[in-house]
Tab-separated table of C-alpha atoms and ligand atoms in Angstrom:
chain	number	residue	atom	x	y	z
A	592	UNK	CA	22.202	-41.783	-28.590
A	593	UNK	CA	21.971	-39.620	-25.804
A	594	UNK	CA	18.767	-38.051	-23.764
A	595	UNK	CA	19.227	-35.674	-21.000
A	596	UNK	CA	16.474	-34.822	-18.576
A	597	UNK	CA	16.990	-31.607	-16.399
A	598	UNK	CA	15.076	-30.034	-13.419
A	599	UNK	CA	15.435	-26.780	-11.560
A	600	UNK	CA	13.044	-27.964	-9.035
A	601	UNK	CA	14.361	-27.350	-5.462
A	602	UNK	CA	15.969	-29.260	-4.428
A	603	UNK	CA	16.558	-30.448	-7.642
A	604	UNK	CA	18.488	-33.822	-6.799
A	605	UNK	CA	14.989	-35.093	-5.838
A	606	UNK	CA	15.158	-36.039	-9.619
A	607	UNK	CA	17.088	-38.903	-8.391
A	608	UNK	CA	14.120	-40.068	-6.182
A	609	UNK	CA	11.787	-39.637	-8.726
A	610	UNK	CA	13.855	-41.920	-11.277
A	611	UNK	CA	14.717	-44.185	-8.524
A	612	UNK	CA	18.286	-43.697	-9.570
A	613	UNK	CA	20.868	-42.420	-7.045
A	614	UNK	CA	22.597	-39.334	-8.521
A	615	UNK	CA	25.913	-40.469	-6.888
A	616	UNK	CA	26.141	-43.680	-9.138
A	617	UNK	CA	26.774	-44.682	-12.654
A	618	UNK	CA	24.340	-47.670	-13.544
A	619	UNK	CA	24.297	-50.010	-16.701
A	620	UNK	CA	21.520	-51.826	-17.791
A	621	UNK	CA	21.692	-54.939	-20.338
A	622	UNK	CA	18.971	-54.814	-23.088
A	623	UNK	CA	18.498	-57.161	-25.883
A	624	UNK	CA	19.993	-54.624	-28.329
A	625	UNK	CA	22.923	-53.391	-26.400
A	626	UNK	CA	23.459	-51.620	-23.047
A	627	UNK	CA	21.884	-48.484	-21.349
A	628	UNK	CA	23.800	-46.567	-19.023
A	629	UNK	CA	22.468	-43.956	-16.444
A	630	UNK	CA	24.711	-41.171	-14.895
A	631	UNK	CA	23.968	-37.665	-13.680
A	632	UNK	CA	26.469	-34.901	-15.418
A	633	UNK	CA	25.440	-32.352	-12.695
A	634	UNK	CA	23.645	-32.688	-9.532
A	635	UNK	CA	23.372	-29.809	-7.114
A	636	UNK	CA	20.540	-28.343	-5.324
A	637	UNK	CA	19.697	-25.811	-7.941
A	638	UNK	CA	19.936	-27.876	-10.816
A	639	UNK	CA	20.030	-31.490	-11.769
A	640	UNK	CA	20.467	-33.414	-15.015
A	641	UNK	CA	19.928	-37.215	-15.615
A	642	UNK	CA	21.582	-38.894	-18.863
A	643	UNK	CA	20.514	-42.036	-20.613
A	644	UNK	CA	22.984	-43.019	-22.891
A	645	UNK	CA	22.156	-45.995	-25.096
A	646	UNK	CA	24.697	-48.116	-26.717
A	647	UNK	CA	23.269	-49.945	-29.504
A	648	UNK	CA	25.161	-52.861	-30.670
A	649	UNK	CA	24.595	-53.137	-34.540
A	650	UNK	CA	25.953	-56.998	-34.435
A	651	UNK	CA	23.099	-57.702	-31.852
A	652	UNK	CA	20.612	-55.982	-34.123
A	653	UNK	CA	21.450	-58.468	-36.958
A	654	UNK	CA	21.454	-61.390	-34.628
A	655	UNK	CA	18.115	-60.616	-33.461
A	656	UNK	CA	16.485	-60.660	-36.887
A	657	UNK	CA	15.407	-63.979	-38.310
A	658	UNK	CA	15.161	-64.820	-42.096
A	659	UNK	CA	13.230	-62.949	-44.284
A	660	UNK	CA	14.766	-59.534	-43.684
A	661	UNK	CA	17.617	-59.476	-45.822
A	662	UNK	CA	17.369	-56.330	-47.492
A	663	UNK	CA	20.746	-55.229	-48.755
A	664	UNK	CA	23.319	-56.912	-46.427
A	665	UNK	CA	25.397	-53.828	-46.052
A	666	UNK	CA	22.484	-51.913	-44.365
A	667	UNK	CA	22.204	-54.495	-41.679
A	668	UNK	CA	25.584	-53.157	-40.405
A	669	UNK	CA	25.738	-49.618	-41.684
A	670	UNK	CA	22.743	-47.835	-40.705
A	671	UNK	CA	21.766	-44.921	-38.155
A	672	UNK	CA	20.096	-46.859	-35.422
A	673	UNK	CA	23.112	-47.000	-33.005
A	674	UNK	CA	23.220	-42.966	-32.975
A	675	UNK	CA	19.583	-41.669	-33.071
A	676	UNK	CA	16.508	-41.829	-30.786
A	677	UNK	CA	14.108	-44.278	-31.769
A	678	UNK	CA	11.928	-46.916	-30.720
A	679	UNK	CA	14.926	-48.530	-28.772
A	680	UNK	CA	14.946	-45.416	-26.790
A	681	UNK	CA	11.325	-46.249	-25.785
A	682	UNK	CA	12.084	-49.751	-24.692
A	683	UNK	CA	15.022	-48.310	-22.711
A	684	UNK	CA	12.792	-46.008	-20.832
A	685	UNK	CA	10.593	-48.759	-19.871
A	686	UNK	CA	13.423	-51.153	-18.739
A	687	UNK	CA	15.387	-48.295	-16.805
A	688	UNK	CA	12.704	-45.677	-15.801
A	689	UNK	CA	9.878	-48.037	-15.526
A	690	UNK	CA	8.472	-46.650	-11.976
A	691	UNK	CA	8.488	-43.070	-12.888
A	692	UNK	CA	7.010	-43.947	-16.127
A	693	UNK	CA	3.961	-45.351	-14.269
A	694	UNK	CA	4.029	-42.417	-12.133
A	695	UNK	CA	5.108	-43.780	-9.095
A	696	UNK	CA	7.741	-43.060	-6.754
A	697	UNK	CA	8.363	-44.734	-3.377
A	698	UNK	CA	10.170	-41.647	-1.451
A	699	UNK	CA	8.586	-38.630	-3.327
A	700	UNK	CA	4.877	-39.823	-4.169
A	701	UNK	CA	3.422	-36.308	-3.879
A	702	UNK	CA	6.315	-35.020	-6.071
A	703	UNK	CA	5.748	-37.467	-8.717
A	704	UNK	CA	2.109	-36.364	-8.906
A	705	UNK	CA	3.222	-32.444	-9.262
A	706	UNK	CA	4.083	-30.428	-12.333
A	707	UNK	CA	7.743	-29.360	-12.109
A	708	UNK	CA	9.912	-27.460	-14.389
A	709	UNK	CA	11.798	-29.900	-16.655
A	710	UNK	CA	13.807	-29.860	-19.722
A	711	UNK	CA	14.550	-32.526	-22.038
A	712	UNK	CA	17.165	-32.874	-24.747
A	713	UNK	CA	17.538	-35.445	-27.393
A	714	UNK	CA	20.741	-34.709	-29.431
A	715	UNK	CA	19.973	-36.794	-32.373
A	716	UNK	CA	16.233	-37.132	-33.157
A	717	UNK	CA	15.472	-38.172	-36.783
A	718	UNK	CA	11.874	-36.377	-37.550
A	719	UNK	CA	9.953	-37.233	-40.667
A	720	UNK	CA	8.092	-33.970	-40.977
A	721	UNK	CA	10.821	-32.004	-39.853
A	722	UNK	CA	10.512	-28.829	-37.457
A	723	UNK	CA	7.013	-28.315	-38.216
A	724	UNK	CA	5.792	-31.636	-37.145
A	725	UNK	CA	7.974	-31.304	-34.083
A	726	UNK	CA	6.068	-28.203	-32.947
A	727	UNK	CA	2.805	-29.773	-33.925
A	728	UNK	CA	3.273	-32.613	-31.611
A	729	UNK	CA	5.045	-31.257	-28.575
A	730	UNK	CA	3.667	-27.498	-28.346
A	731	UNK	CA	0.227	-28.721	-27.823
A	732	UNK	CA	1.208	-30.571	-24.831
A	733	UNK	CA	2.556	-27.296	-23.431
A	734	UNK	CA	6.183	-27.469	-24.105
A	735	UNK	CA	8.499	-24.652	-25.555
A	736	UNK	CA	10.215	-26.357	-28.200
A	737	UNK	CA	13.731	-25.438	-29.633
A	738	UNK	CA	15.358	-27.164	-32.489
A	739	UNK	CA	18.479	-27.189	-34.266
A	740	UNK	CA	18.967	-29.103	-37.360
A	741	UNK	CA	22.020	-31.212	-38.177
A	742	UNK	CA	23.858	-30.772	-41.734
A	743	UNK	CA	24.422	-34.286	-43.480
A	744	UNK	CA	28.092	-33.713	-43.067
A	745	UNK	CA	29.935	-30.689	-41.271
A	746	UNK	CA	32.633	-31.251	-43.659
A	747	UNK	CA	30.727	-30.765	-46.964
A	748	UNK	CA	27.945	-28.198	-46.282
A	749	UNK	CA	26.968	-28.609	-49.941
A	750	UNK	CA	25.234	-31.864	-48.996
A	751	UNK	CA	22.594	-29.980	-47.116
A	752	UNK	CA	20.357	-30.561	-44.197
A	753	UNK	CA	20.050	-34.116	-42.792
A	754	UNK	CA	16.632	-35.444	-41.332
A	755	UNK	CA	18.260	-35.247	-37.684
A	756	UNK	CA	17.382	-32.594	-35.137
A	757	UNK	CA	18.895	-31.541	-31.805
A	758	UNK	CA	15.705	-31.126	-29.925
A	759	UNK	CA	15.238	-29.419	-26.616
A	760	UNK	CA	11.884	-29.334	-24.776
A	761	UNK	CA	10.837	-27.316	-21.758
A	762	UNK	CA	7.767	-27.201	-19.572
A	763	UNK	CA	6.195	-27.490	-16.155
A	764	UNK	CA	4.983	-31.013	-16.103
A	765	UNK	CA	4.926	-34.108	-14.177
A	766	UNK	CA	7.967	-36.216	-15.087
A	767	UNK	CA	5.485	-39.169	-15.774
A	768	UNK	CA	4.015	-37.019	-18.503
A	769	UNK	CA	7.273	-36.124	-19.802
A	770	UNK	CA	8.410	-39.610	-19.964
A	771	UNK	CA	5.299	-40.530	-21.679
A	772	UNK	CA	5.184	-38.228	-24.239
A	773	UNK	CA	8.834	-38.991	-25.228
A	774	UNK	CA	7.967	-42.769	-25.271
A	775	UNK	CA	5.105	-42.584	-27.689
A	776	UNK	CA	6.232	-39.518	-29.807
A	777	UNK	CA	10.138	-40.466	-30.315
A	778	UNK	CA	8.987	-43.693	-32.474
A	779	UNK	CA	6.518	-41.439	-34.297
A	780	UNK	CA	8.757	-38.853	-35.243
A	781	UNK	CA	11.399	-41.615	-36.367
A	782	UNK	CA	8.417	-43.367	-38.127
A	783	UNK	CA	10.607	-46.490	-38.159
A	784	UNK	CA	9.997	-49.319	-35.672
A	785	UNK	CA	12.639	-51.904	-34.689
A	786	UNK	CA	10.128	-54.560	-33.926
A	787	UNK	CA	6.950	-55.927	-35.799
A	788	UNK	CA	3.864	-54.232	-34.793
A	789	UNK	CA	0.897	-56.198	-33.325
A	790	UNK	CA	-2.155	-55.751	-31.464
A	791	UNK	CA	-0.207	-55.630	-28.211
A	792	UNK	CA	0.792	-52.223	-29.576
A	793	UNK	CA	-2.839	-51.115	-29.390
A	794	UNK	CA	-2.687	-51.542	-25.729
A	795	UNK	CA	0.570	-49.886	-24.970
A	796	UNK	CA	-0.251	-46.812	-27.014
A	797	UNK	CA	-3.891	-46.382	-25.345
A	798	UNK	CA	-2.358	-46.719	-21.998
A	799	UNK	CA	0.642	-44.388	-22.522
A	800	UNK	CA	-1.697	-41.814	-24.093
A	801	UNK	CA	-4.632	-42.490	-21.681
A	802	UNK	CA	-4.458	-38.841	-20.303
A	803	UNK	CA	-3.751	-36.870	-23.521
A	804	UNK	CA	-3.969	-38.522	-26.917
A	805	UNK	CA	-7.403	-38.303	-27.441
A	806	UNK	CA	-7.514	-34.259	-26.899
A	807	UNK	CA	-4.503	-34.041	-29.262
A	808	UNK	CA	-4.866	-32.170	-32.493
A	809	UNK	CA	-2.485	-34.665	-34.259
A	810	UNK	CA	-4.184	-37.621	-32.893
A	811	UNK	CA	-4.576	-39.483	-36.074
A	812	UNK	CA	-1.124	-38.857	-37.410
A	813	UNK	CA	0.222	-40.133	-33.954
A	814	UNK	CA	-2.027	-43.354	-34.022
A	815	UNK	CA	-1.175	-43.860	-37.559
A	816	UNK	CA	2.590	-43.873	-37.323
A	817	UNK	CA	2.660	-45.451	-33.900
A	818	UNK	CA	1.040	-48.458	-35.247
A	819	UNK	CA	3.207	-48.447	-38.149
A	820	UNK	CA	0.599	-47.647	-40.571
A	821	UNK	CA	-1.138	-50.921	-40.325
A	822	UNK	CA	-4.712	-50.059	-41.353
A	823	UNK	CA	-6.470	-52.588	-39.274
A	824	UNK	CA	-4.735	-51.760	-36.088
A	825	UNK	CA	-5.221	-48.157	-36.860
A	826	UNK	CA	-8.975	-48.512	-37.077
A	827	UNK	CA	-9.166	-50.492	-33.962
A	828	UNK	CA	-7.196	-48.128	-32.001
A	829	UNK	CA	-9.363	-45.041	-33.336
A	830	UNK	CA	-12.318	-46.863	-32.455
A	831	UNK	CA	-11.298	-47.526	-28.930
A	832	UNK	CA	-10.306	-43.863	-28.429
A	833	UNK	CA	-13.647	-42.851	-29.599
A	834	UNK	CA	-15.689	-45.542	-27.999
A	835	UNK	CA	-13.664	-44.713	-24.576
A	836	UNK	CA	-14.727	-40.855	-25.292
A	837	UNK	CA	-18.531	-42.167	-25.742
A	838	UNK	CA	-18.378	-44.101	-22.427
A	839	UNK	CA	-17.252	-40.961	-20.888
A	840	UNK	CA	-20.047	-38.970	-22.390
A	841	UNK	CA	-22.684	-41.609	-21.301
A	842	UNK	CA	-21.461	-41.455	-17.692
A	843	UNK	CA	-21.271	-37.448	-18.046
A	844	UNK	CA	-24.862	-37.244	-19.353
A	845	UNK	CA	-26.170	-39.082	-16.245
A	846	UNK	CA	-24.051	-37.399	-14.050
A	847	UNK	CA	-25.594	-33.867	-15.116
A	848	UNK	CA	-28.754	-34.972	-14.514
A	849	UNK	CA	-27.661	-36.026	-10.855
A	850	UNK	CA	-25.965	-32.517	-10.441
A	851	UNK	CA	-29.368	-30.755	-11.876
A	852	UNK	CA	-31.407	-32.859	-9.487
A	853	UNK	CA	-29.429	-31.269	-6.528
A	854	UNK	CA	-29.257	-27.784	-7.849
A	855	UNK	CA	-32.662	-27.201	-9.999
A	856	UNK	CA	-34.844	-26.281	-6.958
A	857	UNK	CA	-33.356	-22.767	-7.669
A	858	UNK	CA	-32.873	-23.335	-11.387
A	859	UNK	CA	-29.295	-22.465	-10.746
A	860	UNK	CA	-28.242	-23.109	-14.514
A	861	UNK	CA	-30.410	-20.257	-15.724
A	862	UNK	CA	-29.144	-18.000	-13.244
A	863	UNK	CA	-25.534	-18.945	-14.057
A	864	UNK	CA	-26.014	-18.437	-17.687
A	865	UNK	CA	-28.145	-15.129	-16.882
A	866	UNK	CA	-24.938	-13.806	-14.918
A	867	UNK	CA	-22.600	-14.584	-17.503
A	868	UNK	CA	-24.518	-13.214	-20.386
A	869	UNK	CA	-24.863	-9.835	-18.130
A	870	UNK	CA	-21.167	-9.892	-17.461
A	871	UNK	CA	-20.436	-10.448	-21.271
A	872	UNK	CA	-22.635	-7.541	-22.097
A	873	UNK	CA	-21.075	-5.185	-19.448
A	874	UNK	CA	-17.723	-5.936	-21.206
A	875	UNK	CA	-18.921	-4.904	-24.494
A	876	UNK	CA	-17.442	-8.237	-25.824
A	877	UNK	CA	-18.514	-9.137	-29.712
A	878	UNK	CA	-16.667	-12.452	-30.223
A	879	UNK	CA	-17.100	-14.755	-27.375
A	880	UNK	CA	-15.299	-18.303	-26.857
A	881	UNK	CA	-17.384	-20.585	-24.456
A	882	UNK	CA	-14.908	-23.149	-23.345
A	883	UNK	CA	-16.202	-26.593	-22.052
A	884	UNK	CA	-19.356	-25.579	-23.734
A	885	UNK	CA	-21.093	-28.942	-22.990
A	886	UNK	CA	-24.527	-29.129	-24.826
A	887	UNK	CA	-24.264	-25.579	-25.597
A	888	UNK	CA	-26.700	-23.991	-23.441
A	889	UNK	CA	-24.816	-20.556	-23.066
A	890	UNK	CA	-24.494	-20.490	-26.735
A	891	UNK	CA	-28.242	-20.375	-27.067
A	892	UNK	CA	-28.357	-17.374	-24.789
A	893	UNK	CA	-25.731	-15.774	-26.993
A	894	UNK	CA	-27.046	-16.674	-30.402
A	895	UNK	CA	-30.290	-14.951	-29.252
A	896	UNK	CA	-28.485	-11.458	-28.886
A	897	UNK	CA	-27.389	-9.905	-31.789
A	898	UNK	CA	-24.515	-8.094	-30.102
A	899	UNK	CA	-22.480	-11.423	-30.219
A	900	UNK	CA	-21.314	-11.498	-33.575
A	901	UNK	CA	-18.875	-14.281	-33.319
A	902	UNK	CA	-19.539	-17.214	-31.245
A	903	UNK	CA	-17.350	-20.293	-30.702
A	904	UNK	CA	-18.064	-23.221	-28.380
A	905	UNK	CA	-15.157	-25.553	-27.540
A	906	UNK	CA	-15.182	-28.888	-25.672
A	907	UNK	CA	-13.106	-31.939	-25.369
A	908	UNK	CA	-15.965	-34.255	-25.605
A	909	UNK	CA	-17.218	-34.778	-29.238
A	910	UNK	CA	-20.631	-36.365	-28.063
A	911	UNK	CA	-21.297	-33.112	-26.109
A	912	UNK	CA	-20.536	-31.199	-29.360
A	913	UNK	CA	-23.013	-33.401	-31.381
A	914	UNK	CA	-25.787	-32.949	-28.601
A	915	UNK	CA	-25.021	-29.243	-28.641
A	916	UNK	CA	-25.340	-29.093	-32.551
A	917	UNK	CA	-28.632	-30.708	-32.363
A	918	UNK	CA	-29.952	-28.443	-29.478
A	919	UNK	CA	-28.949	-25.672	-31.495
A	920	UNK	CA	-30.296	-26.852	-34.882
A	921	UNK	CA	-27.266	-25.775	-36.447
A	922	UNK	CA	-27.992	-27.571	-39.773
A	923	UNK	CA	-31.462	-25.672	-39.823
A	924	UNK	CA	-30.082	-22.039	-39.024
A	925	UNK	CA	-30.326	-19.445	-41.471
A	926	UNK	CA	-27.198	-18.703	-43.340
A	927	UNK	CA	-26.626	-15.224	-41.591
A	928	UNK	CA	-27.270	-16.713	-38.142
A	929	UNK	CA	-25.160	-19.915	-39.007
A	930	UNK	CA	-22.149	-17.727	-39.764
A	931	UNK	CA	-21.993	-16.452	-36.198
A	932	UNK	CA	-21.237	-19.723	-34.520
A	933	UNK	CA	-18.815	-22.388	-34.574
A	934	UNK	CA	-18.431	-25.594	-32.610
A	935	UNK	CA	-14.630	-26.820	-32.138
A	936	UNK	CA	-13.308	-30.156	-30.594
A	937	UNK	CA	-10.357	-29.419	-28.237
A	938	UNK	CA	-9.018	-29.612	-24.939
A	939	UNK	CA	-8.424	-26.849	-22.619
A	940	UNK	CA	-4.972	-28.073	-21.424
A	941	UNK	CA	-3.321	-27.471	-24.606
A	942	UNK	CA	-2.386	-24.535	-26.677
A	943	UNK	CA	-4.597	-23.913	-29.488
A	944	UNK	CA	-4.251	-21.262	-31.940
A	945	UNK	CA	-7.849	-21.384	-32.783
A	946	UNK	CA	-8.610	-19.793	-29.423
A	947	UNK	CA	-6.602	-16.661	-30.470
A	948	UNK	CA	-8.165	-13.063	-30.868
A	949	UNK	CA	-11.433	-13.237	-28.849
A	950	UNK	CA	-13.041	-10.392	-26.607
A	951	UNK	CA	-13.914	-12.642	-24.224
A	952	UNK	CA	-13.975	-16.324	-23.022
A	953	UNK	CA	-16.393	-18.190	-20.655
A	954	UNK	CA	-15.403	-21.127	-18.461
A	955	UNK	CA	-18.889	-22.108	-16.885
A	956	UNK	CA	-18.623	-25.022	-14.278
A	957	UNK	CA	-15.583	-26.531	-16.118
A	958	UNK	CA	-12.463	-26.253	-14.020
A	959	UNK	CA	-13.770	-28.333	-11.177
A	960	UNK	CA	-13.710	-31.123	-13.757
A	961	UNK	CA	-10.054	-30.785	-14.421
A	962	UNK	CA	-7.395	-33.048	-12.771
A	963	UNK	CA	-5.767	-30.756	-10.573
A	964	UNK	CA	-2.274	-31.620	-11.957
A	965	UNK	CA	-3.831	-30.077	-15.356
A	966	UNK	CA	-4.650	-26.776	-13.867
A	967	UNK	CA	-1.179	-25.226	-14.736
A	968	UNK	CA	-1.936	-26.178	-18.257
A	969	UNK	CA	-5.208	-24.723	-18.318
A	970	UNK	CA	-4.101	-21.426	-16.839
A	971	UNK	CA	-1.436	-20.970	-19.609
A	972	UNK	CA	-4.030	-22.151	-22.552
A	973	UNK	CA	-6.343	-19.535	-21.451
A	974	UNK	CA	-4.513	-16.727	-20.006
A	975	UNK	CA	-1.126	-17.054	-21.525
A	976	UNK	CA	-1.904	-18.353	-24.950
A	977	UNK	CA	-5.881	-17.678	-25.730
A	978	UNK	CA	-5.354	-14.274	-23.858
A	979	UNK	CA	-8.817	-12.733	-24.405
A	980	UNK	CA	-9.633	-9.422	-23.026
A	981	UNK	CA	-12.240	-10.789	-20.395
A	982	UNK	CA	-12.222	-14.295	-19.015
A	983	UNK	CA	-15.232	-15.322	-17.064
A	984	UNK	CA	-14.814	-18.426	-14.767
A	985	UNK	CA	-17.756	-19.900	-12.686
A	986	UNK	CA	-17.164	-22.744	-10.202
A	987	UNK	CA	-19.424	-24.207	-7.358
A	988	UNK	CA	-19.024	-22.756	-3.656
A	989	UNK	CA	-18.429	-25.883	-1.766
A	990	UNK	CA	-19.345	-24.060	1.522
A	991	UNK	CA	-23.118	-23.631	0.305
A	992	UNK	CA	-23.161	-27.618	-0.127
A	993	UNK	CA	-24.396	-27.848	3.513
A	994	UNK	CA	-27.738	-25.989	2.533
A	995	UNK	CA	-28.837	-28.903	0.433
A	996	UNK	CA	-30.386	-31.485	2.223
A	997	UNK	CA	-30.333	-33.851	-0.236
A	998	UNK	CA	-26.571	-33.847	-0.681
A	999	UNK	CA	-24.946	-36.237	1.790
A	1000	UNK	CA	-22.355	-34.189	3.812
A	1001	UNK	CA	-18.942	-34.404	2.460
A	1002	UNK	CA	-20.053	-35.478	-0.980
A	1003	UNK	CA	-19.407	-33.133	-4.068
A	1004	UNK	CA	-22.397	-32.055	-6.327
A	1005	UNK	CA	-21.200	-34.257	-9.229
A	1006	UNK	CA	-19.399	-37.416	-9.580
A	1007	UNK	CA	-16.929	-36.129	-11.756
A	1008	UNK	CA	-16.138	-33.201	-9.916
A	1009	UNK	CA	-12.212	-33.277	-9.115
A	1010	UNK	CA	-12.699	-30.779	-6.412
A	1011	UNK	CA	-14.961	-27.977	-4.972
A	1012	UNK	CA	-13.552	-24.803	-3.726
A	1013	UNK	CA	-14.466	-22.691	-0.830
A	1014	UNK	CA	-14.695	-18.769	-1.579
A	1015	UNK	CA	-11.387	-18.281	-0.044
A	1016	UNK	CA	-9.586	-21.380	-2.305
A	1017	UNK	CA	-11.322	-20.006	-5.475
A	1018	UNK	CA	-10.173	-16.386	-4.441
A	1019	UNK	CA	-6.631	-17.052	-3.828
A	1020	UNK	CA	-6.180	-19.459	-6.900
A	1021	UNK	CA	-7.786	-16.526	-8.832
A	1022	UNK	CA	-5.571	-13.773	-7.683
A	1023	UNK	CA	-2.317	-15.775	-8.214
A	1024	UNK	CA	-3.250	-16.423	-11.836
A	1025	UNK	CA	-4.042	-12.841	-12.699
A	1026	UNK	CA	-1.232	-11.547	-11.232
A	1027	UNK	CA	0.909	-14.361	-12.871
A	1028	UNK	CA	-0.520	-13.503	-16.467
A	1029	UNK	CA	-1.169	-9.640	-16.160
A	1030	UNK	CA	-5.065	-9.829	-15.587
A	1031	UNK	CA	-7.164	-8.059	-12.647
A	1032	UNK	CA	-9.701	-10.203	-11.069
A	1033	UNK	CA	-12.906	-9.095	-9.388
A	1034	UNK	CA	-15.772	-11.660	-7.831
A	1035	UNK	CA	-19.474	-12.009	-8.306
A	1036	UNK	CA	-21.832	-14.406	-6.458
A	1037	UNK	CA	-24.373	-16.255	-8.333
A	1038	UNK	CA	-27.581	-17.370	-6.901
A	1039	UNK	CA	-29.401	-16.699	-3.801
A	1040	UNK	CA	-26.646	-15.996	-0.910
A	1041	UNK	CA	-26.462	-17.557	2.418
A	1042	UNK	CA	-25.802	-15.037	5.116
A	1043	UNK	CA	-22.713	-17.219	6.208
A	1044	UNK	CA	-21.940	-19.897	3.445
A	1045	UNK	CA	-22.174	-17.306	0.693
A	1046	UNK	CA	-23.627	-18.126	-2.832
A	1047	UNK	CA	-24.067	-21.497	-4.552
A	1048	UNK	CA	-21.859	-20.645	-7.363
A	1049	UNK	CA	-18.841	-17.881	-7.562
A	1050	UNK	CA	-17.857	-16.160	-10.731
A	1051	UNK	CA	-14.325	-14.688	-11.216
A	1052	UNK	CA	-14.286	-11.663	-13.607
A	1053	UNK	CA	-10.830	-11.417	-14.829
A	1054	UNK	CA	-9.725	-8.362	-17.254
A	1055	UNK	CA	-6.584	-8.048	-19.085
A	1056	UNK	CA	-4.410	-5.109	-17.853
B	548	LIG	N1	-20.075	-24.923	-19.575
B	548	LIG	C1	-21.523	-25.980	-19.525
B	548	LIG	C2	-20.908	-27.378	-19.242
B	548	LIG	C3	-20.313	-27.573	-18.042
B	548	LIG	S1	-19.998	-29.317	-17.744
B	548	LIG	C4	-22.491	-25.780	-19.033
B	548	LIG	O1	-22.561	-24.541	-18.201
B	548	LIG	O2	-23.764	-26.270	-19.170
B	548	LIG	C5	-18.365	-29.407	-17.977
B	548	LIG	C6	-17.959	-29.780	-19.324
B	548	LIG	O3	-16.359	-29.368	-19.451
B	548	LIG	C7	-18.364	-30.692	-20.221
B	548	LIG	O4	-18.973	-30.825	-21.428
B	548	LIG	C8	-16.962	-31.642	-20.444
B	548	LIG	O5	-16.635	-32.303	-21.569
B	548	LIG	C9	-16.072	-30.307	-20.563
B	548	LIG	N2	-14.638	-30.632	-20.310
B	548	LIG	C10	-13.922	-31.019	-19.400
B	548	LIG	N3	-12.760	-30.964	-19.494
B	548	LIG	C11	-12.270	-30.413	-20.294
B	548	LIG	C12	-11.088	-29.956	-20.959
B	548	LIG	N4	-10.031	-30.317	-20.821
B	548	LIG	N5	-11.277	-29.079	-22.525
B	548	LIG	C13	-12.253	-28.857	-22.674
B	548	LIG	N6	-13.470	-29.077	-22.045
B	548	LIG	C14	-13.651	-29.878	-21.103
C-alpha cells in the first residue's frame, strides 16, 4: 500500500520539517499489523515527495483476531488488505505523522498553518460508490480529483473493472487538512473497518472532522460509514454535530446583539443593506445569491423589490436559516412570492454547484468571520466556481473603530470576527483576488465618512470582466 504526498512550495524540502521526517533518511515504524516505511523518492527545492509504504502482514492480522471471527478460513489469508488503502492507513498516519496531523510543527509553525500546493496519490484505493462518490467526497473540500480505475486483472480484460482506483488529489490546503481528510475519508470509501467500532470512534470523528464535517454536503454518508453503520453511534454523532452547531448559534446570536449595540447609533445595518440593494439594482441583477445570509435581513429587502426574480440565501448555520425562515414568514407567503425565494444550507468554503448561474452574489459582513486559512477556499468557491457577474463584499473598516467610544481600543466589533481590515488591507486583498479570477473591482464607502478614518463599513464591487 503506497501513499505519496508532494509539494511544489518553495523550498519544497520544507515538507520534511512539516512531517518531522528528514528527507535524507529512510525510517521504519512497527505497527500492530505490520511495518510502515517513510522515505522521499524526490527532494529538491522545486518539488518534494514523501512516500508512506505500508507493509501489512496478513499473518499478524489473523493472530490479532480473537475467536468468533472465523468466516471461511482462507479469507483470513487471501484478502486485499495488504495491498489497499484502508483504515490501516489511517492508523499508520496517526503513528507516523501524528504531529503534522495535529497541525503542529516545531520548526515551521507558520507554514503548518498556511495553505500550500499539495498533491496526494493513493495507488490502490477501494471505493464503494466508485468515481462519483470519490468526487462527491473530495471536490467540495476544494481538491481537483483525477481517478483511474484498475481492471480486475490486466491479463483478462473481459473480467471487467475492479472496485480499486488510482486516485490523485490536488489542492492548496494546509498539510494538516490534507492528512485529516485522508484519515477520515479513506476508511469511508473503503467501507470496511479492521477493528471494532465503539463510542471512542465518535470522538475521533468529531475531532478530526471539527473544521469541515458539519458543512460537508455528504456529512450523513461520512458519519454513517465511518461509524460502520451502527445506528446508535450514528445518532449520537449527528446529534453532537448539530448540538455543536446550535451552541455556536447561541453564541452568534448574543454576539450579534453586542455588535449592533456598538454600531446601532447610526443604524449601520440598514445603511449597509440600503447600499447593497442600490448596487444590485444598478447592476441590473435579476437573480441574487446572499451568501452568509444570517437571519435573512437582506432577503426581506430583496423580496420587497419585484425586479429580483430569483433570490437564494445561504448560510453555514442551520439555526440562522430557521430564524430567517420565521422572519420572512416563508410558510405564509403566497405561492408566486414563495417561488422567488430559497434558503440553502452550505458553506462558503466549499465548491457548491447550487451556487452557479446567478447574476449577482452578496457577501455582507461575512468574510471577517472566516478563518484566514480558509480565505483561499472562499475565493475559489465564489470567484472561480460560483462565478456570478457581480459580487458585492462588505466588511468593517477597522480604522473607524476609534470613533466608537464604547468600543475599548484594540478590540474588534464582534467576538467572532477573526480579523478586521484597514481600507488598504481590504483593497489589497480585493485587487489581488479580482486579478486572479478575471474580475475588476471598485470600492464604495458605507455609513458616515470620517475625514481621516474613512467610513465604518467598506464595500468592494467586483464585476466579471
Ligand atoms: N449577511 C448577514 C449576516 C452576517 S453575520 C447580515 O448582513 O445580516 C455572518 C454570517 O456568516 C453568519 O450568519 C454565519 O453563520 C455566516 N457564515 C460564517 N461562516 C460561513 C461559511 N463558511 N459559509 C456560509 N456562511 C458562513
